[in-house]
Short mmCIF file of C-alpha atoms in Angstrom, two decimals:
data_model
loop_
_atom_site.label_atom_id
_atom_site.label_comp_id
_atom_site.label_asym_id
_atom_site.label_seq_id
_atom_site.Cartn_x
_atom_site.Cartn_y
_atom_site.Cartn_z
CA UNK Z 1 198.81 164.37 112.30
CA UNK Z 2 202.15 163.78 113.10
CA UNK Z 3 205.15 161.59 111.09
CA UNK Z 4 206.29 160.50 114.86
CA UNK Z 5 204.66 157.36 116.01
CA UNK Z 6 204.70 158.68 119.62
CA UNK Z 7 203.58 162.22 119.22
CA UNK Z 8 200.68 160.47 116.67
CA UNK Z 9 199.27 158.86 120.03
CA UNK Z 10 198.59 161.87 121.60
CA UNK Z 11 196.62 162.97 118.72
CA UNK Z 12 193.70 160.29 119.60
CA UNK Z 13 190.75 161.76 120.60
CA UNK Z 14 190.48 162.94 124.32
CA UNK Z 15 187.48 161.45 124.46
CA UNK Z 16 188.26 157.77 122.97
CA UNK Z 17 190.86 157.89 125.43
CA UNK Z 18 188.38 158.18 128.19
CA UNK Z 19 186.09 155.75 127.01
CA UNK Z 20 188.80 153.44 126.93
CA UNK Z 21 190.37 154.16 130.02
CA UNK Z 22 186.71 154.01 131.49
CA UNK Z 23 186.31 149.83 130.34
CA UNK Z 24 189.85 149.22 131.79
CA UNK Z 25 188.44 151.23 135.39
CA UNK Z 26 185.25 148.88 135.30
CA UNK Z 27 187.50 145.86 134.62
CA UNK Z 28 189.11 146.88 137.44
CA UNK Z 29 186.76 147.45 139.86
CA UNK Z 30 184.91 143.73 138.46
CA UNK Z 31 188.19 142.20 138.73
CA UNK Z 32 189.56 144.14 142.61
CA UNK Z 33 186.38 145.42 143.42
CA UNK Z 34 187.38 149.24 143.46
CA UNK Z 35 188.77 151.51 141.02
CA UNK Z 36 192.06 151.54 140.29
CA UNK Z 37 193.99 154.92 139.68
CA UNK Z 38 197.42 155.54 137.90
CA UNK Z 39 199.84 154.47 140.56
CA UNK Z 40 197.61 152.03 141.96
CA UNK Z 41 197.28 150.21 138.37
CA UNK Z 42 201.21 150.48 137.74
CA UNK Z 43 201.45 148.68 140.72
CA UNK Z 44 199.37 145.90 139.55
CA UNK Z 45 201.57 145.75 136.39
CA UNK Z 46 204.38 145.67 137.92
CA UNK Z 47 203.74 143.09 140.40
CA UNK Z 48 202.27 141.52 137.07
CA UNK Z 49 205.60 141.44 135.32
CA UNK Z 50 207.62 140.88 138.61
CA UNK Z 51 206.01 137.67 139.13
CA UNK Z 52 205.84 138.08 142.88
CA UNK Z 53 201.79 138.12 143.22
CA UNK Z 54 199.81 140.88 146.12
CA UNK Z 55 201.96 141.08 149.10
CA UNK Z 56 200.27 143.19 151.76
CA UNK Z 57 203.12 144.04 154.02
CA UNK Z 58 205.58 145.28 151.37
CA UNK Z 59 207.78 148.36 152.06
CA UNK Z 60 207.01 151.73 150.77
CA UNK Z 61 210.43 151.71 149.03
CA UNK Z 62 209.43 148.40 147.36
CA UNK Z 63 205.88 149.20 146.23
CA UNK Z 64 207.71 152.64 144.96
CA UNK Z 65 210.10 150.12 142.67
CA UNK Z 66 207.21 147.89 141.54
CA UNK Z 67 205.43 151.18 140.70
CA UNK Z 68 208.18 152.21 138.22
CA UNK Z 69 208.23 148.69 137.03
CA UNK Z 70 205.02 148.65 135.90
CA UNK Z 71 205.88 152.23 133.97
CA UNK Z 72 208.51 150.92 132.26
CA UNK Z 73 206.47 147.84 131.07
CA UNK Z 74 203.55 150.10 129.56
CA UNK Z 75 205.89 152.22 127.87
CA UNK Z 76 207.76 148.99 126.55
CA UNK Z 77 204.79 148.80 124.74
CA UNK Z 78 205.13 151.89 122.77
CA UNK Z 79 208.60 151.13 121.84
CA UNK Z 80 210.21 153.85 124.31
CA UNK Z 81 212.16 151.45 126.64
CA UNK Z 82 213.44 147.79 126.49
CA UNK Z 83 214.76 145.48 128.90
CA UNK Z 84 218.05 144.87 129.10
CA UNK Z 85 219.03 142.93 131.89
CA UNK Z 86 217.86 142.21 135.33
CA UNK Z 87 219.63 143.89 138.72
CA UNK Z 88 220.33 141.74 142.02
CA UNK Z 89 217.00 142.23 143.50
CA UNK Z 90 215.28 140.61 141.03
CA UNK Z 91 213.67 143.78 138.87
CA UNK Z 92 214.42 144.14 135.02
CA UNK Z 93 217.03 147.10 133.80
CA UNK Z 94 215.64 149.29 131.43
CA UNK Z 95 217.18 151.01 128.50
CA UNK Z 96 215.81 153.94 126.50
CA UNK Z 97 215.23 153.04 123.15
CA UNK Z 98 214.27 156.76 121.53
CA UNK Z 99 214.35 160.24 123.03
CA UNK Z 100 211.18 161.10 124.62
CA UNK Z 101 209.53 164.66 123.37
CA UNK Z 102 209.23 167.39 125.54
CA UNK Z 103 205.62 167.11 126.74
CA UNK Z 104 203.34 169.37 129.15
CA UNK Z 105 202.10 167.34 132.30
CA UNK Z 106 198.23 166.81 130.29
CA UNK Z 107 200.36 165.06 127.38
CA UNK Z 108 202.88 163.20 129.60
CA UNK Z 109 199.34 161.80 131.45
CA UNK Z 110 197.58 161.44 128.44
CA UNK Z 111 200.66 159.11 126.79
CA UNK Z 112 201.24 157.16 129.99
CA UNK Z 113 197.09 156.52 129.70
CA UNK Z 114 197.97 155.08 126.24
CA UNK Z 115 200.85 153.14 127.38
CA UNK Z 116 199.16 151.53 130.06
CA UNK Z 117 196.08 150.58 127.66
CA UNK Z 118 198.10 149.07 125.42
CA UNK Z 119 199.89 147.01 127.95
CA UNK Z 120 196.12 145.54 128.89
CA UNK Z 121 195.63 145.16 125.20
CA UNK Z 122 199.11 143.30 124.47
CA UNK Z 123 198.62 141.34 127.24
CA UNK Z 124 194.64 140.16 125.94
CA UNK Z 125 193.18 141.42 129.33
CA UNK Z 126 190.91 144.00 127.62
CA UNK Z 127 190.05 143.67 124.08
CA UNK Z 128 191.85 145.46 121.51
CA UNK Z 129 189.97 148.81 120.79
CA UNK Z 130 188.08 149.16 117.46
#
Protein backbone atom coordinates (compact mmCIF):
# COMPACT_ATOMS: atom_id res chain seq x y z
CA UNK A 1 0.00 0.00 0.00
CA UNK A 2 1.10 3.23 -0.74
CA UNK A 3 1.94 6.52 1.78
CA UNK A 4 0.28 8.71 -1.25
CA UNK A 5 -3.37 9.23 -0.82
CA UNK A 6 -3.82 9.20 -4.64
CA UNK A 7 -1.68 6.32 -5.69
CA UNK A 8 -3.56 4.39 -2.41
CA UNK A 9 -6.85 4.67 -4.65
CA UNK A 10 -5.64 2.79 -7.29
CA UNK A 11 -4.78 0.07 -5.01
CA UNK A 12 -8.70 -0.79 -4.42
CA UNK A 13 -9.65 -3.83 -5.71
CA UNK A 14 -10.41 -4.02 -9.55
CA UNK A 15 -13.22 -5.70 -8.80
CA UNK A 16 -14.89 -3.37 -5.95
CA UNK A 17 -14.34 -0.83 -8.42
CA UNK A 18 -16.60 -2.56 -10.84
CA UNK A 19 -19.18 -3.39 -8.56
CA UNK A 20 -19.34 0.08 -7.71
CA UNK A 21 -19.17 1.54 -10.93
CA UNK A 22 -21.89 -1.16 -11.90
CA UNK A 23 -24.72 0.53 -9.04
CA UNK A 24 -23.79 4.04 -10.37
CA UNK A 25 -24.52 2.44 -14.36
CA UNK A 26 -27.97 1.03 -13.02
CA UNK A 27 -28.67 4.37 -11.30
CA UNK A 28 -28.15 5.67 -14.40
CA UNK A 29 -29.99 3.84 -16.64
CA UNK A 30 -33.18 4.02 -13.64
CA UNK A 31 -32.60 7.60 -13.49
CA UNK A 32 -31.96 8.40 -17.92
CA UNK A 33 -33.10 5.23 -18.95
CA UNK A 34 -29.76 4.05 -20.70
CA UNK A 35 -26.36 3.56 -19.58
CA UNK A 36 -24.23 6.16 -19.20
CA UNK A 37 -20.44 5.86 -20.24
CA UNK A 38 -17.39 8.06 -19.17
CA UNK A 39 -17.89 11.10 -21.31
CA UNK A 40 -21.47 10.79 -21.35
CA UNK A 41 -21.56 10.84 -17.32
CA UNK A 42 -18.94 13.86 -17.17
CA UNK A 43 -21.31 15.53 -19.11
CA UNK A 44 -24.04 15.08 -16.70
CA UNK A 45 -21.67 16.42 -13.97
CA UNK A 46 -20.79 19.06 -15.54
CA UNK A 47 -24.02 20.34 -16.62
CA UNK A 48 -24.66 19.35 -12.84
CA UNK A 49 -22.19 21.85 -11.49
CA UNK A 50 -22.79 24.41 -14.38
CA UNK A 51 -26.24 24.87 -13.35
CA UNK A 52 -27.52 25.17 -16.89
CA UNK A 53 -29.86 21.85 -16.89
CA UNK A 54 -30.08 19.26 -20.52
CA UNK A 55 -29.93 21.46 -23.45
CA UNK A 56 -30.37 19.41 -26.62
CA UNK A 57 -29.06 21.73 -29.25
CA UNK A 58 -25.74 22.64 -27.59
CA UNK A 59 -22.55 22.96 -29.70
CA UNK A 60 -19.99 20.31 -29.91
CA UNK A 61 -17.43 22.85 -28.61
CA UNK A 62 -19.74 23.48 -25.61
CA UNK A 63 -20.67 19.91 -24.65
CA UNK A 64 -16.63 19.38 -25.13
CA UNK A 65 -16.25 22.29 -22.17
CA UNK A 66 -19.04 20.88 -19.98
CA UNK A 67 -17.28 17.51 -20.48
CA UNK A 68 -14.02 18.81 -18.91
CA UNK A 69 -16.10 20.50 -16.34
CA UNK A 70 -17.45 17.66 -15.04
CA UNK A 71 -13.58 16.13 -14.90
CA UNK A 72 -12.41 18.70 -13.01
CA UNK A 73 -15.33 18.43 -10.47
CA UNK A 74 -14.68 14.54 -9.83
CA UNK A 75 -11.17 15.07 -9.41
CA UNK A 76 -11.97 18.09 -6.98
CA UNK A 77 -13.04 15.41 -5.04
CA UNK A 78 -9.81 13.71 -4.60
CA UNK A 79 -8.08 16.83 -3.72
CA UNK A 80 -6.18 17.16 -7.23
CA UNK A 81 -7.78 20.46 -8.47
CA UNK A 82 -9.70 23.43 -6.88
CA UNK A 83 -11.62 26.18 -8.16
CA UNK A 84 -10.33 29.26 -8.35
CA UNK A 85 -12.31 31.60 -10.11
CA UNK A 86 -14.86 31.62 -12.81
CA UNK A 87 -13.99 32.80 -16.72
CA UNK A 88 -16.49 35.10 -18.83
CA UNK A 89 -18.56 32.35 -20.11
CA UNK A 90 -19.71 31.33 -17.06
CA UNK A 91 -17.42 27.94 -16.33
CA UNK A 92 -15.21 27.69 -13.08
CA UNK A 93 -11.12 28.07 -13.45
CA UNK A 94 -9.35 25.34 -12.14
CA UNK A 95 -6.07 25.18 -10.35
CA UNK A 96 -3.89 22.14 -9.70
CA UNK A 97 -3.54 21.55 -6.25
CA UNK A 98 -0.70 18.50 -6.30
CA UNK A 99 1.31 16.98 -9.14
CA UNK A 100 -0.45 14.18 -10.69
CA UNK A 101 1.74 10.71 -10.95
CA UNK A 102 2.72 9.39 -14.05
CA UNK A 103 0.05 6.76 -14.72
CA UNK A 104 -0.51 4.10 -17.68
CA UNK A 105 -3.94 4.70 -19.54
CA UNK A 106 -5.66 1.42 -17.20
CA UNK A 107 -4.61 3.60 -14.00
CA UNK A 108 -5.47 7.07 -15.41
CA UNK A 109 -9.18 5.20 -16.20
CA UNK A 110 -9.22 3.40 -13.19
CA UNK A 111 -8.58 6.89 -10.95
CA UNK A 112 -10.95 8.97 -13.05
CA UNK A 113 -13.60 5.81 -12.18
CA UNK A 114 -12.80 6.69 -8.52
CA UNK A 115 -13.08 10.31 -8.95
CA UNK A 116 -16.26 10.23 -10.55
CA UNK A 117 -17.71 7.76 -7.73
CA UNK A 118 -16.81 9.84 -5.23
CA UNK A 119 -18.34 12.87 -6.77
CA UNK A 120 -21.87 10.67 -6.68
CA UNK A 121 -20.96 9.82 -3.16
CA UNK A 122 -20.11 13.56 -2.00
CA UNK A 123 -22.92 14.68 -3.61
CA UNK A 124 -25.46 11.77 -1.62
CA UNK A 125 -26.68 10.49 -5.09
CA UNK A 126 -25.37 6.95 -4.48
CA UNK A 127 -24.69 5.78 -1.07
CA UNK A 128 -21.36 5.87 0.34
CA UNK A 129 -19.66 2.41 -0.30
CA UNK A 130 -19.13 0.07 2.70
Amino acid sequence: MSDDPLLALLDIDDADVAARWQRLDAWMQRRFGRPAGLEATLFLIGLQTHGTGFQPDLEKDRKQSLIMEGTYCAFETLGLYERVGMNEDGFWIWARTRPLPELDVEAQEKLLRLAILRYFEVQNLLPASP
